[in-house]
Amino acid sequence: MAKYVIGIDYGTLSGRILIVDVDSGKEICSEVSVYKNAVISNELKGVKLPEDYALQHPDDYICVLYQIRPLLEKNNINPEDIAGIGIDFTSCTMLPVSKKYVPLCFYKKFSDNPHAYVKLWKHHSAQKYADIINEKAIKEKYSFIKRYGGKISSEWLFPKIMETADLAPEVYAEADYFVEAADFIVYYLTGKSGRNSCCAGYKGLWSKHSGLPKEKFFSEINPELEGVYKKIPSKVYTSGCKVGNIRKSVAVSLGLSENTVVAAGIIDAHAAVPASGAVKSGDMLMIMGTSTCHMLLSDKYKAVKGICGVVEDGIIPGLYGYEAGQACVGDHFEWVVDNLLPEQYFKNAEKENLNIHVYIE
C-alpha cells in the first residue's frame, strides 16, 4: 500500500499542508490555511501597540491542523497510510505557555496583554536587549557569541524573553515555559515537551556540546532572570527525528491514526536544504525571498565572523549547518518600487503588460 507523509509549513501569514508519496516523492495534494488574525502589529483589543511589535494568535496555528481531515477525505487517503508528520516554522517565533503548553493569551487575565501572545520572528522591539547581550558577551569574552558571527538580533529567543521580563513581569512570572511555535505545535500533537535542535541552536544560544551559556550571564543583566533556564524545556530533539506518536485525542480530532509519527520541528528556510537534495558536506543552498539565506553543510566547525550561526545537527544530523545571507531582499525591492520609481515607469510597465519588477529588471 502507498504510504504518505504530511509536511506543514507555518509561514508568516498562513500554514501550508502538503501530502507526499514517500516512495516517489510525488506531491499528492496541498491546502493553504490563512491565519484569521494575520500579523497583529497595529493594535490589540483596541489598544495601539508600540512600534516594531509583530504578534500572532496561537489559535491560528492550531486551526491549520484541522485542515488535515478534509484534505484526506477530499483525496480519498486512508489515515492508516499516513506514516508521519513534519513541521517547519518561521523562527524565532516564541510564546509563553503553562506547564501543559496552554498559551497565556488564552487566559482571560492576559487576553489584552501583548506579551502573552506569540512574538513573531519579525517582532523587532527587543533590539535593545539583543544589544545588551552582544555587548556583555563580547566584553566578557563569552565563547558562544562566536558561533553567531559576533552578534545576535532582536528576532532571537532571549531578547524576547528579556523584553517580557522587563515590560510584563506578571507574564514572565506566570509562564512555565517560553517555547518556539514549532515546539508548541509538536507538543500539541504528541504531548511531549522539548526543543528542536534547529531553533534551539540558531535562535536560542544552545550548543550540542556546551548547552546554554552559564545562567549567571542573564541574572547579572537582570536579577529577575535568575532561574530563566527553568522556563525553557531542557530536552532537545534533533530536527526531523521522532518525538513520539500523535496523541489519541488529537488523532481522532484530525482524522489520523494513532500510529502516525511526529517529527521534531525545523526552521522554514533550513527545511529547504534536505528538500532540495543538499545533504552532504560541502553542499550549499540559497533560499531567496523576503530575505536570502545561504545554507552550507560541513563536517568541520569554524567560527566565521558575520554569519548568522553555525549549529551541529542544525540542518542535517551529524553535520554542521552554517547560515549566512542578506536579510533584506524582497522587502528592499518593494521599498525601491514604492519610493524611488518615476510614475512613467509604472505607465510603461502597464502598456507592456508587465509586472513592475519584471519591467525594471
CSV table of C-alpha atoms in Angstrom, one decimal:
chain,number,residue,atom,x,y,z
A,1,MET,CA,0.0,0.0,0.0
A,2,ALA,CA,1.1,3.6,-0.7
A,3,LYS,CA,2.5,5.5,2.3
A,4,TYR,CA,2.4,9.2,2.7
A,5,VAL,CA,3.9,11.9,4.9
A,6,ILE,CA,2.4,15.2,5.8
A,7,GLY,CA,4.5,18.4,5.9
A,8,ILE,CA,3.2,21.6,7.4
A,9,ASP,CA,5.0,24.8,6.6
A,10,TYR,CA,4.0,27.6,9.0
A,11,GLY,CA,4.7,30.9,7.4
A,12,THR,CA,4.1,34.5,8.4
A,13,LEU,CA,0.5,34.7,7.1
A,14,SER,CA,-0.6,31.2,6.5
A,15,GLY,CA,0.1,27.5,7.1
A,16,ARG,CA,0.5,25.2,4.1
A,17,ILE,CA,-0.2,21.5,4.4
A,18,LEU,CA,1.4,19.1,1.8
A,19,ILE,CA,0.9,15.4,1.5
A,20,VAL,CA,3.7,13.5,-0.3
A,21,ASP,CA,4.2,9.9,-1.5
A,22,VAL,CA,7.2,8.6,0.4
A,23,ASP,CA,8.3,6.2,-2.4
A,24,SER,CA,8.1,8.5,-5.4
A,25,GLY,CA,8.4,12.0,-3.7
A,26,LYS,CA,5.3,13.0,-5.7
A,27,GLU,CA,3.2,15.8,-4.2
A,28,ILE,CA,-0.3,14.3,-3.8
A,29,CYS,CA,-2.2,17.3,-2.6
A,30,SER,CA,-1.9,20.5,-0.6
A,31,GLU,CA,-4.0,23.1,1.3
A,32,VAL,CA,-3.4,26.6,2.4
A,33,SER,CA,-4.9,27.8,5.7
A,34,VAL,CA,-4.8,31.6,6.0
A,35,TYR,CA,-4.4,32.9,9.6
A,36,LYS,CA,-7.5,34.7,10.7
A,37,ASN,CA,-5.6,37.2,12.8
A,38,ALA,CA,-2.7,37.6,10.4
A,39,VAL,CA,0.1,39.7,12.0
A,40,ILE,CA,-1.0,41.8,14.9
A,41,SER,CA,1.1,44.9,14.6
A,42,ASN,CA,-1.1,48.0,14.9
A,43,GLU,CA,-3.4,47.4,17.9
A,44,LEU,CA,-4.5,44.6,20.3
A,45,LYS,CA,-8.1,44.7,21.6
A,46,GLY,CA,-8.4,48.3,20.5
A,47,VAL,CA,-5.2,49.4,22.2
A,48,LYS,CA,-2.4,50.8,20.0
A,49,LEU,CA,0.8,48.7,20.0
A,50,PRO,CA,4.3,50.2,20.3
A,51,GLU,CA,6.5,50.4,17.2
A,52,ASP,CA,8.1,47.3,15.9
A,53,TYR,CA,5.6,44.9,17.5
A,54,ALA,CA,4.6,41.8,15.5
A,55,LEU,CA,2.4,39.4,17.4
A,56,GLN,CA,0.2,36.4,16.4
A,57,HIS,CA,-2.5,34.4,17.9
A,58,PRO,CA,-1.6,30.7,18.5
A,59,ASP,CA,-5.1,29.6,17.8
A,60,ASP,CA,-4.4,30.3,14.1
A,61,TYR,CA,-1.6,27.7,14.2
A,62,ILE,CA,-4.0,25.1,15.7
A,63,CYS,CA,-6.6,25.8,13.1
A,64,VAL,CA,-4.2,24.9,10.3
A,65,LEU,CA,-4.1,21.3,11.8
A,66,TYR,CA,-7.8,21.0,11.4
A,67,GLN,CA,-7.5,21.2,7.6
A,68,ILE,CA,-5.8,17.8,7.6
A,69,ARG,CA,-9.1,15.7,7.9
A,70,PRO,CA,-10.9,17.4,4.9
A,71,LEU,CA,-7.7,17.2,2.8
A,72,LEU,CA,-7.5,13.4,3.5
A,73,GLU,CA,-11.2,12.9,2.8
A,74,LYS,CA,-11.1,15.0,-0.4
A,75,ASN,CA,-8.3,12.9,-1.8
A,76,ASN,CA,-9.5,9.5,-0.5
A,77,ILE,CA,-6.4,8.9,1.6
A,78,ASN,CA,-6.6,6.3,4.3
A,79,PRO,CA,-5.4,7.7,7.6
A,80,GLU,CA,-3.6,4.4,8.3
A,81,ASP,CA,-1.4,5.2,5.2
A,82,ILE,CA,0.0,8.4,6.8
A,83,ALA,CA,3.4,7.4,8.2
A,84,GLY,CA,4.4,10.7,9.8
A,85,ILE,CA,4.1,14.5,10.2
A,86,GLY,CA,6.9,17.1,9.9
A,87,ILE,CA,6.7,20.7,10.9
A,88,ASP,CA,8.6,23.8,9.8
A,89,PHE,CA,8.1,27.2,11.2
A,90,THR,CA,9.4,30.8,11.0
A,91,SER,CA,11.9,31.4,13.8
A,92,CYS,CA,12.3,32.7,16.4
A,93,THR,CA,8.5,32.8,16.8
A,94,MET,CA,8.0,32.5,20.6
A,95,LEU,CA,5.2,32.3,23.0
A,96,PRO,CA,4.8,31.9,26.8
A,97,VAL,CA,2.8,28.8,27.9
A,98,SER,CA,1.7,27.0,31.1
A,99,LYS,CA,3.3,23.6,32.1
A,100,LYS,CA,0.7,21.9,29.9
A,101,TYR,CA,1.5,24.3,27.0
A,102,VAL,CA,-1.6,26.4,27.2
A,103,PRO,CA,-0.7,29.8,25.7
A,104,LEU,CA,-1.1,32.5,28.3
A,105,CYS,CA,-3.1,34.7,25.9
A,106,PHE,CA,-5.9,32.1,26.2
A,107,TYR,CA,-6.4,33.1,29.8
A,108,LYS,CA,-8.8,36.0,30.4
A,109,LYS,CA,-6.4,37.9,32.7
A,110,PHE,CA,-3.8,38.0,29.9
A,111,SER,CA,-6.1,38.3,26.9
A,112,ASP,CA,-5.2,42.0,26.4
A,113,ASN,CA,-1.5,41.8,27.3
A,114,PRO,CA,0.6,41.8,24.2
A,115,HIS,CA,3.5,40.0,25.9
A,116,ALA,CA,1.2,37.0,26.5
A,117,TYR,CA,0.8,36.5,22.7
A,118,VAL,CA,3.1,35.0,20.1
A,119,LYS,CA,6.1,37.2,19.3
A,120,LEU,CA,6.6,36.6,15.6
A,121,TRP,CA,10.0,36.3,14.1
A,122,LYS,CA,9.8,39.9,12.9
A,123,HIS,CA,8.9,41.3,16.3
A,124,HIS,CA,11.8,43.8,16.4
A,125,SER,CA,11.1,45.8,19.6
A,126,ALA,CA,13.5,43.7,21.6
A,127,GLN,CA,16.6,45.1,19.9
A,128,LYS,CA,17.9,46.9,22.9
A,129,TYR,CA,18.0,43.6,24.8
A,130,ALA,CA,19.9,42.0,21.9
A,131,ASP,CA,22.4,44.9,22.1
A,132,ILE,CA,22.9,44.2,25.9
A,133,ILE,CA,23.6,40.5,25.2
A,134,ASN,CA,26.0,41.3,22.4
A,135,GLU,CA,27.9,44.0,24.5
A,136,LYS,CA,28.2,41.8,27.5
A,137,ALA,CA,29.2,38.6,25.6
A,138,ILE,CA,31.9,40.5,23.7
A,139,LYS,CA,33.2,42.5,26.7
A,140,GLU,CA,33.4,39.4,28.9
A,141,LYS,CA,34.7,37.1,26.1
A,142,TYR,CA,31.9,34.6,26.2
A,143,SER,CA,32.6,32.0,23.5
A,144,PHE,CA,29.0,31.4,22.5
A,145,ILE,CA,28.8,34.7,20.6
A,146,LYS,CA,31.5,33.5,18.1
A,147,ARG,CA,29.1,30.8,16.9
A,148,TYR,CA,26.8,33.6,15.7
A,149,GLY,CA,29.3,35.7,13.8
A,150,GLY,CA,29.8,38.1,16.7
A,151,LYS,CA,26.2,39.2,17.4
A,152,ILE,CA,22.6,38.2,17.7
A,153,SER,CA,19.4,40.1,16.8
A,154,SER,CA,16.1,41.2,18.3
A,155,GLU,CA,14.4,38.3,16.5
A,156,TRP,CA,16.0,35.7,18.8
A,157,LEU,CA,14.7,33.9,21.8
A,158,PHE,CA,16.4,35.5,24.8
A,159,PRO,CA,16.0,39.2,23.7
A,160,LYS,CA,12.2,38.5,23.5
A,161,ILE,CA,12.2,36.7,26.9
A,162,MET,CA,14.2,39.6,28.4
A,163,GLU,CA,11.7,42.1,27.0
A,164,THR,CA,8.8,40.2,28.6
A,165,ALA,CA,10.6,40.1,32.0
A,166,ASP,CA,11.3,43.8,31.8
A,167,LEU,CA,8.0,45.1,30.5
A,168,ALA,CA,5.5,42.5,31.7
A,169,PRO,CA,6.9,40.8,34.8
A,170,GLU,CA,3.5,39.4,35.6
A,171,VAL,CA,3.5,37.4,32.3
A,172,TYR,CA,7.1,36.3,32.9
A,173,ALA,CA,6.3,35.1,36.4
A,174,GLU,CA,3.2,33.2,35.2
A,175,ALA,CA,4.9,31.5,32.2
A,176,ASP,CA,6.1,28.0,33.0
A,177,TYR,CA,7.9,27.9,29.6
A,178,PHE,CA,8.8,30.1,26.7
A,179,VAL,CA,8.7,27.9,23.6
A,180,GLU,CA,9.2,28.2,19.9
A,181,ALA,CA,6.0,27.9,18.0
A,182,ALA,CA,7.3,24.8,16.2
A,183,ASP,CA,7.8,23.1,19.5
A,184,PHE,CA,4.3,24.3,20.6
A,185,ILE,CA,2.7,22.5,17.7
A,186,VAL,CA,4.7,19.3,18.2
A,187,TYR,CA,3.6,19.3,21.9
A,188,TYR,CA,0.0,19.8,20.7
A,189,LEU,CA,0.3,16.7,18.6
A,190,THR,CA,2.3,14.5,20.9
A,191,GLY,CA,2.0,15.8,24.4
A,192,LYS,CA,5.8,15.7,24.7
A,193,SER,CA,7.8,18.7,25.8
A,194,GLY,CA,11.1,19.6,24.2
A,195,ARG,CA,13.0,21.8,21.8
A,196,ASN,CA,14.2,21.1,18.3
A,197,SER,CA,17.9,21.4,17.6
A,198,CYS,CA,17.4,23.8,14.7
A,199,CYS,CA,15.5,26.5,16.6
A,200,ALA,CA,17.4,25.9,19.8
A,201,GLY,CA,20.8,26.2,18.1
A,202,TYR,CA,20.3,29.0,15.6
A,203,LYS,CA,17.9,31.2,17.7
A,204,GLY,CA,18.3,30.0,21.3
A,205,LEU,CA,22.1,30.0,22.0
A,206,TRP,CA,22.1,26.2,22.5
A,207,SER,CA,25.1,24.1,21.6
A,208,LYS,CA,25.1,20.3,21.3
A,209,HIS,CA,28.4,20.1,23.2
A,210,SER,CA,28.2,23.0,25.7
A,211,GLY,CA,24.4,23.5,26.1
A,212,LEU,CA,23.4,27.1,27.0
A,213,PRO,CA,25.7,29.9,28.3
A,214,LYS,CA,26.2,30.0,32.1
A,215,GLU,CA,22.9,31.2,33.6
A,216,LYS,CA,24.6,33.9,35.5
A,217,PHE,CA,25.1,35.7,32.2
A,218,PHE,CA,21.4,36.6,32.3
A,219,SER,CA,20.9,37.1,36.0
A,220,GLU,CA,23.8,39.6,36.0
A,221,ILE,CA,21.9,41.6,33.4
A,222,ASN,CA,18.6,41.4,35.3
A,223,PRO,CA,18.3,39.6,38.7
A,224,GLU,CA,14.7,38.7,37.8
A,225,LEU,CA,16.2,36.4,35.1
A,226,GLU,CA,17.7,34.1,37.8
A,227,GLY,CA,16.2,30.7,37.1
A,228,VAL,CA,15.3,31.6,33.5
A,229,TYR,CA,16.6,28.2,32.2
A,230,LYS,CA,13.8,26.5,34.2
A,231,LYS,CA,11.4,28.3,31.8
A,232,ILE,CA,13.0,26.6,28.8
A,233,PRO,CA,12.3,22.9,28.0
A,234,SER,CA,15.5,21.0,28.7
A,235,LYS,CA,15.2,18.1,26.3
A,236,VAL,CA,16.5,18.8,22.8
A,237,TYR,CA,15.4,16.6,19.8
A,238,THR,CA,17.4,16.5,16.6
A,239,SER,CA,15.3,18.2,13.9
A,240,GLY,CA,13.5,15.6,11.8
A,241,CYS,CA,13.9,12.8,14.4
A,242,LYS,CA,10.9,11.1,16.0
A,243,VAL,CA,9.4,12.9,19.1
A,244,GLY,CA,6.5,10.5,19.5
A,245,ASN,CA,3.2,9.3,18.1
A,246,ILE,CA,0.3,11.5,17.8
A,247,ARG,CA,-2.0,11.6,20.9
A,248,LYS,CA,-5.2,9.6,20.7
A,249,SER,CA,-7.5,12.5,21.3
A,250,VAL,CA,-5.7,14.7,18.7
A,251,ALA,CA,-5.6,11.8,16.2
A,252,VAL,CA,-9.4,11.4,16.5
A,253,SER,CA,-9.9,15.1,16.0
A,254,LEU,CA,-7.7,15.4,13.0
A,255,GLY,CA,-8.8,12.2,11.4
A,256,LEU,CA,-5.4,10.5,11.7
A,257,SER,CA,-4.2,7.1,13.0
A,258,GLU,CA,-2.5,6.8,16.4
A,259,ASN,CA,0.3,5.1,14.6
A,260,THR,CA,1.2,8.4,12.9
A,261,VAL,CA,4.7,9.5,14.0
A,262,VAL,CA,5.5,13.2,14.7
A,263,ALA,CA,9.0,14.6,14.0
A,264,ALA,CA,10.8,17.4,15.8
A,265,GLY,CA,10.4,20.7,14.0
A,266,ILE,CA,12.8,22.7,12.0
A,267,ILE,CA,13.1,26.4,10.8
A,268,ASP,CA,11.4,27.0,7.5
A,269,ALA,CA,14.4,28.0,5.4
A,270,HIS,CA,16.5,25.2,6.9
A,271,ALA,CA,13.9,22.6,5.9
A,272,ALA,CA,14.5,23.6,2.2
A,273,VAL,CA,18.1,22.2,2.4
A,274,PRO,CA,17.4,18.5,2.6
A,275,ALA,CA,14.2,19.0,0.5
A,276,SER,CA,16.4,20.2,-2.4
A,277,GLY,CA,18.8,17.2,-2.1
A,278,ALA,CA,21.6,19.1,-0.3
A,279,VAL,CA,22.6,16.6,2.3
A,280,LYS,CA,26.4,16.2,2.3
A,281,SER,CA,29.4,18.2,3.5
A,282,GLY,CA,30.2,20.9,1.0
A,283,ASP,CA,26.6,21.4,-0.3
A,284,MET,CA,25.2,24.9,-0.2
A,285,LEU,CA,21.7,26.2,-0.9
A,286,MET,CA,20.4,29.7,-1.4
A,287,ILE,CA,16.8,30.3,-0.4
A,288,MET,CA,15.5,33.5,-2.0
A,289,GLY,CA,12.5,35.5,-0.8
A,290,THR,CA,11.9,38.3,1.7
A,291,SER,CA,15.5,37.5,2.7
A,292,THR,CA,18.1,35.4,1.1
A,293,CYS,CA,19.5,32.6,3.3
A,294,HIS,CA,22.8,30.9,2.4
A,295,MET,CA,22.9,27.5,3.9
A,296,LEU,CA,26.2,25.5,3.9
A,297,LEU,CA,26.7,22.0,5.2
A,298,SER,CA,30.1,20.9,6.5
A,299,ASP,CA,31.7,18.2,8.6
A,300,LYS,CA,34.0,20.8,10.2
A,301,TYR,CA,33.4,23.5,12.8
A,302,LYS,CA,34.8,27.0,12.3
A,303,ALA,CA,33.7,30.3,13.9
A,304,VAL,CA,33.1,32.7,11.0
A,305,LYS,CA,32.7,36.5,11.6
A,306,GLY,CA,29.4,37.9,10.2
A,307,ILE,CA,27.5,34.6,9.8
A,308,CYS,CA,24.1,34.1,11.4
A,309,GLY,CA,25.1,30.9,13.1
A,310,VAL,CA,26.8,27.5,12.9
A,311,VAL,CA,25.0,24.6,14.6
A,312,GLU,CA,25.8,21.0,14.8
A,313,ASP,CA,22.7,18.9,13.9
A,314,GLY,CA,21.1,22.3,13.0
A,315,ILE,CA,20.0,21.1,9.5
A,316,ILE,CA,21.3,17.6,8.8
A,317,PRO,CA,22.1,15.2,11.7
A,318,GLY,CA,25.8,14.7,12.0
A,319,LEU,CA,26.8,17.8,10.1
A,320,TYR,CA,27.4,21.5,11.0
A,321,GLY,CA,25.0,23.8,9.3
A,322,TYR,CA,26.2,27.3,8.5
A,323,GLU,CA,23.7,30.1,7.9
A,324,ALA,CA,24.5,33.5,6.4
A,325,GLY,CA,22.9,35.8,3.8
A,326,GLN,CA,21.2,39.0,3.1
A,327,ALA,CA,18.4,39.9,5.5
A,328,CYS,CA,16.7,42.5,3.3
A,329,VAL,CA,16.0,41.4,-0.2
A,330,GLY,CA,12.3,41.1,-1.3
A,331,ASP,CA,11.4,43.9,1.2
A,332,HIS,CA,14.2,46.0,-0.2
A,333,PHE,CA,12.9,45.6,-3.8
A,334,GLU,CA,9.4,46.5,-2.7
A,335,TRP,CA,10.8,49.7,-1.0
A,336,VAL,CA,12.6,50.8,-4.1
A,337,VAL,CA,9.4,50.3,-6.2
A,338,ASP,CA,7.2,52.1,-3.6
A,339,ASN,CA,9.6,55.1,-3.0
A,340,LEU,CA,12.0,55.6,-5.9
A,341,LEU,CA,10.4,54.8,-9.3
A,342,PRO,CA,9.2,57.6,-11.5
A,343,GLU,CA,5.5,57.5,-12.4
A,344,GLN,CA,6.4,56.9,-16.0
A,345,TYR,CA,7.9,53.5,-15.2
A,346,PHE,CA,4.5,52.3,-14.0
A,347,LYS,CA,2.8,53.6,-17.1
A,348,ASN,CA,5.4,51.9,-19.3
A,349,ALA,CA,5.0,48.6,-17.4
A,350,GLU,CA,1.2,48.8,-17.8
A,351,LYS,CA,1.5,49.4,-21.5
A,352,GLU,CA,3.7,46.4,-21.9
A,353,ASN,CA,1.5,44.4,-19.6
A,354,LEU,CA,4.5,43.6,-17.3
A,355,ASN,CA,4.9,43.3,-13.6
A,356,ILE,CA,6.8,46.4,-12.4
A,357,HIS,CA,9.6,44.2,-11.1
A,358,VAL,CA,9.9,42.5,-14.4
A,359,TYR,CA,9.9,45.8,-16.2
A,360,ILE,CA,12.7,47.4,-14.2
A,361,GLU,CA,14.8,44.3,-14.5
